[in-house]
Amino acid sequence: MLEQITQWIEHTNNEFTPQRQSCYQLMDNFTDFYPTAFLDNAYFVVIDTLPKPDFPELRQLGLGTFIDMDAAGITYNNTYYLQPHVATNLRVHFHELVHVAQWQHLGIAQFIARYMQEIQSVGYMDAPLEKMAYALDNHFSLDGAPFDVPRYVAQHL
């Protein structure tokens, strides 16, 4: 299953390469939160319908609610996808970039396995990977002191 999801992610990210935008353009907004090199290698795509791997096996594992959830954004490795109504929302970008850092630190297979296990066992809102992203985007939205987010993620996973 992990291999099937990994292949789907690679195919999806490759398919949307022409539409993706570099997160480097967010540098002025995220100074001292995300290093330039990190933003240089992170991308986003604005799209009406978020791509999701809707495999029957995922629904059998109890992940149907997550697949059907109307999310504002979703991250796959170093690329995240946003609905148009949040494309200029810096807090959403910040949140998805936390997930990029998590993917980067854990690696694709480990991130997928951990994320699925967390959603299955405690649900989306209580999943530790999501709780971390929400806590950090909240810190940012409250004008909290800047810190190196990818380093923080690596130290707290």
PDB file of N, CA, C and O in Angstrom, residues 80-142:
ATOM      1  N   TYR A  80       2.603  21.370  -1.917  1.00  0.00           N
ATOM      2  CA  TYR A  80       1.267  21.371  -1.332  1.00  0.00           C
ATOM      3  C   TYR A  80       0.289  22.027  -2.286  1.00  0.00           C
ATOM      4  O   TYR A  80       0.642  22.814  -3.148  1.00  0.00           O
ATOM      5  N   TYR A  81      -0.962  21.624  -2.123  1.00  0.00           N
ATOM      6  CA  TYR A  81      -2.049  22.032  -2.999  1.00  0.00           C
ATOM      7  C   TYR A  81      -3.047  22.835  -2.176  1.00  0.00           C
ATOM      8  O   TYR A  81      -3.396  22.432  -1.066  1.00  0.00           O
ATOM      9  N   LEU A  82      -3.472  23.967  -2.737  1.00  0.00           N
ATOM     10  CA  LEU A  82      -4.376  24.871  -2.027  1.00  0.00           C
ATOM     11  C   LEU A  82      -5.610  25.154  -2.862  1.00  0.00           C
ATOM     12  O   LEU A  82      -5.512  25.334  -4.075  1.00  0.00           O
ATOM     13  N   GLN A  83      -6.739  25.275  -2.193  1.00  0.00           N
ATOM     14  CA  GLN A  83      -7.937  25.746  -2.870  1.00  0.00           C
ATOM     15  C   GLN A  83      -7.776  27.253  -3.110  1.00  0.00           C
ATOM     16  O   GLN A  83      -7.110  27.951  -2.326  1.00  0.00           O
ATOM     17  N   PRO A  84      -8.371  27.768  -4.185  1.00  0.00           N
ATOM     18  CA  PRO A  84      -8.200  29.194  -4.536  1.00  0.00           C
ATOM     19  C   PRO A  84      -8.559  30.177  -3.422  1.00  0.00           C
ATOM     20  O   PRO A  84      -7.905  31.199  -3.277  1.00  0.00           O
ATOM     21  N   HIS A  85      -9.567  29.860  -2.617  1.00  0.00           N
ATOM     22  CA  HIS A  85      -9.996  30.815  -1.588  1.00  0.00           C
ATOM     23  C   HIS A  85      -8.977  31.008  -0.464  1.00  0.00           C
ATOM     24  O   HIS A  85      -9.102  31.942   0.323  1.00  0.00           O
ATOM     25  N   VAL A  86      -7.956  30.155  -0.380  1.00  0.00           N
ATOM     26  CA  VAL A  86      -6.917  30.320   0.642  1.00  0.00           C
ATOM     27  C   VAL A  86      -5.538  30.595   0.037  1.00  0.00           C
ATOM     28  O   VAL A  86      -4.548  30.631   0.761  1.00  0.00           O
ATOM     29  N   ALA A  87      -5.498  30.825  -1.254  1.00  0.00           N
ATOM     30  CA  ALA A  87      -4.207  30.968  -1.951  1.00  0.00           C
ATOM     31  C   ALA A  87      -3.363  32.119  -1.414  1.00  0.00           C
ATOM     32  O   ALA A  87      -2.136  32.063  -1.491  1.00  0.00           O
ATOM     33  N   THR A  88      -3.973  33.136  -0.854  1.00  0.00           N
ATOM     34  CA  THR A  88      -3.215  34.274  -0.319  1.00  0.00           C
ATOM     35  C   THR A  88      -3.172  34.276   1.211  1.00  0.00           C
ATOM     36  O   THR A  88      -2.663  35.215   1.818  1.00  0.00           O
ATOM     37  N   ASN A  89      -3.673  33.227   1.832  1.00  0.00           N
ATOM     38  CA  ASN A  89      -3.719  33.136   3.287  1.00  0.00           C
ATOM     39  C   ASN A  89      -2.366  32.622   3.794  1.00  0.00           C
ATOM     40  O   ASN A  89      -2.044  31.443   3.661  1.00  0.00           O
ATOM     41  N   LEU A  90      -1.590  33.511   4.394  1.00  0.00           N
ATOM     42  CA  LEU A  90      -0.246  33.140   4.845  1.00  0.00           C
ATOM     43  C   LEU A  90      -0.261  32.068   5.928  1.00  0.00           C
ATOM     44  O   LEU A  90       0.655  31.239   5.998  1.00  0.00           O
ATOM     45  N   ARG A  91      -1.288  32.085   6.760  1.00  0.00           N
ATOM     46  CA  ARG A  91      -1.361  31.071   7.815  1.00  0.00           C
ATOM     47  C   ARG A  91      -1.491  29.671   7.207  1.00  0.00           C
ATOM     48  O   ARG A  91      -0.870  28.721   7.685  1.00  0.00           O
ATOM     49  N   VAL A  92      -2.275  29.528   6.151  1.00  0.00           N
ATOM     50  CA  VAL A  92      -2.423  28.224   5.495  1.00  0.00           C
ATOM     51  C   VAL A  92      -1.099  27.812   4.853  1.00  0.00           C
ATOM     52  O   VAL A  92      -0.680  26.665   4.976  1.00  0.00           O
ATOM     53  N   HIS A  93      -0.431  28.754   4.193  1.00  0.00           N
ATOM     54  CA  HIS A  93       0.891  28.445   3.622  1.00  0.00           C
ATOM     55  C   HIS A  93       1.845  27.987   4.725  1.00  0.00           C
ATOM     56  O   HIS A  93       2.578  27.008   4.559  1.00  0.00           O
ATOM     57  N   PHE A  94       1.848  28.704   5.840  1.00  0.00           N
ATOM     58  CA  PHE A  94       2.731  28.368   6.945  1.00  0.00           C
ATOM     59  C   PHE A  94       2.455  26.938   7.418  1.00  0.00           C
ATOM     60  O   PHE A  94       3.385  26.141   7.616  1.00  0.00           O
ATOM     61  N   HIS A  95       1.179  26.612   7.602  1.00  0.00           N
ATOM     62  CA  HIS A  95       0.762  25.296   8.058  1.00  0.00           C
ATOM     63  C   HIS A  95       1.256  24.201   7.107  1.00  0.00           C
ATOM     64  O   HIS A  95       1.844  23.203   7.546  1.00  0.00           O
ATOM     65  N   GLU A  96       1.027  24.411   5.827  1.00  0.00           N
ATOM     66  CA  GLU A  96       1.435  23.387   4.853  1.00  0.00           C
ATOM     67  C   GLU A  96       2.958  23.267   4.780  1.00  0.00           C
ATOM     68  O   GLU A  96       3.486  22.175   4.565  1.00  0.00           O
ATOM     69  N   LEU A  97       3.667  24.359   4.989  1.00  0.00           N
ATOM     70  CA  LEU A  97       5.129  24.289   5.009  1.00  0.00           C
ATOM     71  C   LEU A  97       5.646  23.506   6.219  1.00  0.00           C
ATOM     72  O   LEU A  97       6.699  22.864   6.138  1.00  0.00           O
ATOM     73  N   VAL A  98       4.901  23.531   7.315  1.00  0.00           N
ATOM     74  CA  VAL A  98       5.261  22.665   8.449  1.00  0.00           C
ATOM     75  C   VAL A  98       5.207  21.206   7.988  1.00  0.00           C
ATOM     76  O   VAL A  98       6.104  20.413   8.265  1.00  0.00           O
ATOM     77  N   HIS A  99       4.169  20.868   7.227  1.00  0.00           N
ATOM     78  CA  HIS A  99       4.065  19.501   6.712  1.00  0.00           C
ATOM     79  C   HIS A  99       5.205  19.181   5.744  1.00  0.00           C
ATOM     80  O   HIS A  99       5.732  18.069   5.760  1.00  0.00           O
ATOM     81  N   VAL A 100       5.602  20.141   4.916  1.00  0.00           N
ATOM     82  CA  VAL A 100       6.758  19.918   4.036  1.00  0.00           C
ATOM     83  C   VAL A 100       7.980  19.562   4.885  1.00  0.00           C
ATOM     84  O   VAL A 100       8.718  18.625   4.566  1.00  0.00           O
ATOM     85  N   ALA A 101       8.183  20.288   5.974  1.00  0.00           N
ATOM     86  CA  ALA A 101       9.322  20.004   6.865  1.00  0.00           C
ATOM     87  C   ALA A 101       9.188  18.612   7.486  1.00  0.00           C
ATOM     88  O   ALA A 101      10.185  17.891   7.637  1.00  0.00           O
ATOM     89  N   GLN A 102       7.969  18.217   7.845  1.00  0.00           N
ATOM     90  CA  GLN A 102       7.753  16.880   8.401  1.00  0.00           C
ATOM     91  C   GLN A 102       8.077  15.801   7.371  1.00  0.00           C
ATOM     92  O   GLN A 102       8.751  14.817   7.691  1.00  0.00           O
ATOM     93  N   TRP A 103       7.583  15.980   6.143  1.00  0.00           N
ATOM     94  CA  TRP A 103       7.900  15.032   5.067  1.00  0.00           C
ATOM     95  C   TRP A 103       9.414  14.955   4.875  1.00  0.00           C
ATOM     96  O   TRP A 103       9.981  13.876   4.726  1.00  0.00           O
ATOM     97  N   GLN A 104      10.047  16.108   4.864  1.00  0.00           N
ATOM     98  CA  GLN A 104      11.493  16.168   4.621  1.00  0.00           C
ATOM     99  C   GLN A 104      12.254  15.407   5.708  1.00  0.00           C
ATOM    100  O   GLN A 104      13.178  14.663   5.411  1.00  0.00           O
ATOM    101  N   HIS A 105      11.856  15.586   6.936  1.00  0.00           N
ATOM    102  CA  HIS A 105      12.572  14.947   8.034  1.00  0.00           C
ATOM    103  C   HIS A 105      12.279  13.440   8.117  1.00  0.00           C
ATOM    104  O   HIS A 105      13.196  12.642   8.336  1.00  0.00           O
ATOM    105  N   LEU A 106      11.025  13.064   7.958  1.00  0.00           N
ATOM    106  CA  LEU A 106      10.649  11.657   8.105  1.00  0.00           C
ATOM    107  C   LEU A 106      10.916  10.822   6.863  1.00  0.00           C
ATOM    108  O   LEU A 106      11.121   9.618   6.960  1.00  0.00           O
ATOM    109  N   GLY A 107      10.867  11.447   5.695  1.00  0.00           N
ATOM    110  CA  GLY A 107      10.940  10.712   4.440  1.00  0.00           C
ATOM    111  C   GLY A 107       9.535  10.303   4.017  1.00  0.00           C
ATOM    112  O   GLY A 107       8.609  10.262   4.836  1.00  0.00           O
ATOM    113  N   ILE A 108       9.379  10.007   2.746  1.00  0.00           N
ATOM    114  CA  ILE A 108       8.049   9.765   2.191  1.00  0.00           C
ATOM    115  C   ILE A 108       7.355   8.575   2.852  1.00  0.00           C
ATOM    116  O   ILE A 108       6.246   8.705   3.372  1.00  0.00           O
ATOM    117  N   ALA A 109       7.978   7.406   2.852  1.00  0.00           N
ATOM    118  CA  ALA A 109       7.322   6.206   3.376  1.00  0.00           C
ATOM    119  C   ALA A 109       6.993   6.335   4.862  1.00  0.00           C
ATOM    120  O   ALA A 109       5.896   5.980   5.297  1.00  0.00           O
ATOM    121  N   GLN A 110       7.929   6.866   5.639  1.00  0.00           N
ATOM    122  CA  GLN A 110       7.694   6.987   7.077  1.00  0.00           C
ATOM    123  C   GLN A 110       6.615   8.024   7.366  1.00  0.00           C
ATOM    124  O   GLN A 110       5.789   7.832   8.259  1.00  0.00           O
ATOM    125  N   PHE A 111       6.602   9.138   6.610  1.00  0.00           N
ATOM    126  CA  PHE A 111       5.554  10.129   6.826  1.00  0.00           C
ATOM    127  C   PHE A 111       4.186   9.510   6.537  1.00  0.00           C
ATOM    128  O   PHE A 111       3.253   9.645   7.334  1.00  0.00           O
ATOM    129  N   ILE A 112       4.052   8.854   5.388  1.00  0.00           N
ATOM    130  CA  ILE A 112       2.767   8.270   5.004  1.00  0.00           C
ATOM    131  C   ILE A 112       2.297   7.273   6.066  1.00  0.00           C
ATOM    132  O   ILE A 112       1.145   7.322   6.514  1.00  0.00           O
ATOM    133  N   ALA A 113       3.171   6.373   6.469  1.00  0.00           N
ATOM    134  CA  ALA A 113       2.803   5.352   7.453  1.00  0.00           C
ATOM    135  C   ALA A 113       2.388   6.000   8.777  1.00  0.00           C
ATOM    136  O   ALA A 113       1.368   5.623   9.372  1.00  0.00           O
ATOM    137  N   ARG A 114       3.156   6.973   9.220  1.00  0.00           N
ATOM    138  CA  ARG A 114       2.849   7.621  10.499  1.00  0.00           C
ATOM    139  C   ARG A 114       1.550   8.414  10.413  1.00  0.00           C
ATOM    140  O   ARG A 114       0.713   8.344  11.310  1.00  0.00           O
ATOM    141  N   TYR A 115       1.373   9.167   9.334  1.00  0.00           N
ATOM    142  CA  TYR A 115       0.177   9.984   9.187  1.00  0.00           C
ATOM    143  C   TYR A 115      -1.074   9.095   9.158  1.00  0.00           C
ATOM    144  O   TYR A 115      -2.059   9.378   9.852  1.00  0.00           O
ATOM    145  N   MET A 116      -1.020   8.019   8.391  1.00  0.00           N
ATOM    146  CA  MET A 116      -2.164   7.104   8.316  1.00  0.00           C
ATOM    147  C   MET A 116      -2.458   6.496   9.686  1.00  0.00           C
ATOM    148  O   MET A 116      -3.620   6.433  10.101  1.00  0.00           O
ATOM    149  N   GLN A 117      -1.420   6.076  10.395  1.00  0.00           N
ATOM    150  CA  GLN A 117      -1.605   5.475  11.720  1.00  0.00           C
ATOM    151  C   GLN A 117      -2.216   6.489  12.685  1.00  0.00           C
ATOM    152  O   GLN A 117      -3.110   6.161  13.460  1.00  0.00           O
ATOM    153  N   GLU A 118      -1.756   7.727  12.643  1.00  0.00           N
ATOM    154  CA  GLU A 118      -2.281   8.753  13.539  1.00  0.00           C
ATOM    155  C   GLU A 118      -3.755   9.047  13.244  1.00  0.00           C
ATOM    156  O   GLU A 118      -4.565   9.146  14.171  1.00  0.00           O
ATOM    157  N   ILE A 119      -4.104   9.175  11.972  1.00  0.00           N
ATOM    158  CA  ILE A 119      -5.491   9.447  11.596  1.00  0.00           C
ATOM    159  C   ILE A 119      -6.387   8.285  12.026  1.00  0.00           C
ATOM    160  O   ILE A 119      -7.477   8.487  12.564  1.00  0.00           O
ATOM    161  N   GLN A 120      -5.908   7.065  11.832  1.00  0.00           N
ATOM    162  CA  GLN A 120      -6.686   5.889  12.215  1.00  0.00           C
ATOM    163  C   GLN A 120      -6.889   5.806  13.727  1.00  0.00           C
ATOM    164  O   GLN A 120      -7.966   5.457  14.188  1.00  0.00           O
ATOM    165  N   SER A 121      -5.852   6.107  14.476  1.00  0.00           N
ATOM    166  CA  SER A 121      -5.922   5.880  15.927  1.00  0.00           C
ATOM    167  C   SER A 121      -6.549   7.033  16.705  1.00  0.00           C
ATOM    168  O   SER A 121      -7.268   6.791  17.672  1.00  0.00           O
ATOM    169  N   VAL A 122      -6.301   8.286  16.297  1.00  0.00           N
ATOM    170  CA  VAL A 122      -6.824   9.400  17.099  1.00  0.00           C
ATOM    171  C   VAL A 122      -7.628  10.416  16.290  1.00  0.00           C
ATOM    172  O   VAL A 122      -8.148  11.377  16.842  1.00  0.00           O
ATOM    173  N   GLY A 123      -7.714  10.242  14.978  1.00  0.00           N
ATOM    174  CA  GLY A 123      -8.469  11.181  14.153  1.00  0.00           C
ATOM    175  C   GLY A 123      -7.619  12.359  13.711  1.00  0.00           C
ATOM    176  O   GLY A 123      -6.534  12.605  14.252  1.00  0.00           O
ATOM    177  N   TYR A 124      -8.124  13.066  12.739  1.00  0.00           N
ATOM    178  CA  TYR A 124      -7.385  14.166  12.122  1.00  0.00           C
ATOM    179  C   TYR A 124      -6.974  15.250  13.121  1.00  0.00           C
ATOM    180  O   TYR A 124      -5.815  15.633  13.200  1.00  0.00           O
ATOM    181  N   MET A 125      -7.931  15.771  13.876  1.00  0.00           N
ATOM    182  CA  MET A 125      -7.637  16.919  14.754  1.00  0.00           C
ATOM    183  C   MET A 125      -6.704  16.569  15.909  1.00  0.00           C
ATOM    184  O   MET A 125      -6.029  17.443  16.441  1.00  0.00           O
ATOM    185  N   ASP A 126      -6.641  15.307  16.307  1.00  0.00           N
ATOM    186  CA  ASP A 126      -5.759  14.911  17.400  1.00  0.00           C
ATOM    187  C   ASP A 126      -4.483  14.236  16.933  1.00  0.00           C
ATOM    188  O   ASP A 126      -3.669  13.805  17.757  1.00  0.00           O
ATOM    189  N   ALA A 127      -4.309  14.136  15.622  1.00  0.00           N
ATOM    190  CA  ALA A 127      -3.087  13.531  15.086  1.00  0.00           C
ATOM    191  C   ALA A 127      -1.893  14.429  15.434  1.00  0.00           C
ATOM    192  O   ALA A 127      -1.923  15.625  15.168  1.00  0.00           O
ATOM    193  N   PRO A 128      -0.853  13.873  16.050  1.00  0.00           N
ATOM    194  CA  PRO A 128       0.293  14.688  16.450  1.00  0.00           C
ATOM    195  C   PRO A 128       0.919  15.506  15.313  1.00  0.00           C
ATOM    196  O   PRO A 128       1.329  16.649  15.542  1.00  0.00           O
ATOM    197  N   LEU A 129       0.995  14.959  14.107  1.00  0.00           N
ATOM    198  CA  LEU A 129       1.565  15.737  12.997  1.00  0.00           C
ATOM    199  C   LEU A 129       0.697  16.957  12.696  1.00  0.00           C
ATOM    200  O   LEU A 129       1.225  18.045  12.415  1.00  0.00           O
ATOM    201  N   GLU A 130      -0.611  16.801  12.770  1.00  0.00           N
ATOM    202  CA  GLU A 130      -1.517  17.940  12.545  1.00  0.00           C
ATOM    203  C   GLU A 130      -1.470  18.911  13.721  1.00  0.00           C
ATOM    204  O   GLU A 130      -1.465  20.131  13.522  1.00  0.00           O
ATOM    205  N   LYS A 131      -1.443  18.384  14.941  1.00  0.00           N
ATOM    206  CA  LYS A 131      -1.399  19.261  16.113  1.00  0.00           C
ATOM    207  C   LYS A 131      -0.158  20.149  16.072  1.00  0.00           C
ATOM    208  O   LYS A 131      -0.215  21.328  16.422  1.00  0.00           O
ATOM    209  N   MET A 132       0.970  19.573  15.645  1.00  0.00           N
ATOM    210  CA  MET A 132       2.190  20.367  15.521  1.00  0.00           C
ATOM    211  C   MET A 132       1.997  21.483  14.493  1.00  0.00           C
ATOM    212  O   MET A 132       2.332  22.642  14.756  1.00  0.00           O
ATOM    213  N   ALA A 133       1.450  21.149  13.328  1.00  0.00           N
ATOM    214  CA  ALA A 133       1.258  22.153  12.272  1.00  0.00           C
ATOM    215  C   ALA A 133       0.304  23.247  12.725  1.00  0.00           C
ATOM    216  O   ALA A 133       0.552  24.435  12.484  1.00  0.00           O
ATOM    217  N   TYR A 134      -0.782  22.870  13.394  1.00  0.00           N
ATOM    218  CA  TYR A 134      -1.732  23.877  13.874  1.00  0.00           C
ATOM    219  C   TYR A 134      -1.119  24.752  14.969  1.00  0.00           C
ATOM    220  O   TYR A 134      -1.339  25.966  14.998  1.00  0.00           O
ATOM    221  N   ALA A 135      -0.357  24.164  15.870  1.00  0.00           N
ATOM    222  CA  ALA A 135       0.284  24.955  16.932  1.00  0.00           C
ATOM    223  C   ALA A 135       1.271  25.957  16.339  1.00  0.00           C
ATOM    224  O   ALA A 135       1.321  27.128  16.761  1.00  0.00           O
ATOM    225  N   LEU A 136       2.042  25.521  15.357  1.00  0.00           N
ATOM    226  CA  LEU A 136       3.036  26.421  14.764  1.00  0.00           C
ATOM    227  C   LEU A 136       2.387  27.496  13.901  1.00  0.00           C
ATOM    228  O   LEU A 136       2.819  28.648  13.923  1.00  0.00           O
ATOM    229  N   ASP A 137       1.324  27.149  13.153  1.00  0.00           N
ATOM    230  CA  ASP A 137       0.677  28.197  12.359  1.00  0.00           C
ATOM    231  C   ASP A 137      -0.026  29.190  13.273  1.00  0.00           C
ATOM    232  O   ASP A 137      -0.105  30.383  12.975  1.00  0.00           O
ATOM    233  N   ASN A 138      -0.495  28.729  14.435  1.00  0.00           N
ATOM    234  CA  ASN A 138      -1.102  29.641  15.410  1.00  0.00           C
ATOM    235  C   ASN A 138      -0.045  30.595  15.971  1.00  0.00           C
ATOM    236  O   ASN A 138      -0.292  31.806  16.099  1.00  0.00           O
ATOM    237  N   HIS A 139       1.115  30.071  16.296  1.00  0.00           N
ATOM    238  CA  HIS A 139       2.228  30.907  16.778  1.00  0.00           C
ATOM    239  C   HIS A 139       2.537  31.999  15.756  1.00  0.00           C
ATOM    240  O   HIS A 139       2.681  33.169  16.108  1.00  0.00           O
ATOM    241  N   PHE A 140       2.626  31.614  14.494  1.00  0.00           N
ATOM    242  CA  PHE A 140       2.888  32.576  13.427  1.00  0.00           C
ATOM    243  C   PHE A 140       1.775  33.616  13.334  1.00  0.00           C
ATOM    244  O   PHE A 140       2.036  34.813  13.243  1.00  0.00           O
ATOM    245  N   SER A 141       0.521  33.168  13.382  1.00  0.00           N
ATOM    246  CA  SER A 141      -0.604  34.095  13.208  1.00  0.00           C
ATOM    247  C   SER A 141      -0.726  35.083  14.358  1.00  0.00           C
ATOM    248  O   SER A 141      -1.294  36.161  14.195  1.00  0.00           O
ATOM    249  N   LEU A 142      -0.163  34.730  15.509  1.00  0.00           N
ATOM    250  CA  LEU A 142      -0.190  35.629  16.668  1.00  0.00           C
ATOM    251  C   LEU A 142       1.073  36.491  16.748  1.00  0.00           C
ATOM    252  O   LEU A 142       1.349  37.084  17.793  1.00  0.00           O
TER     253      LEU A 142
END
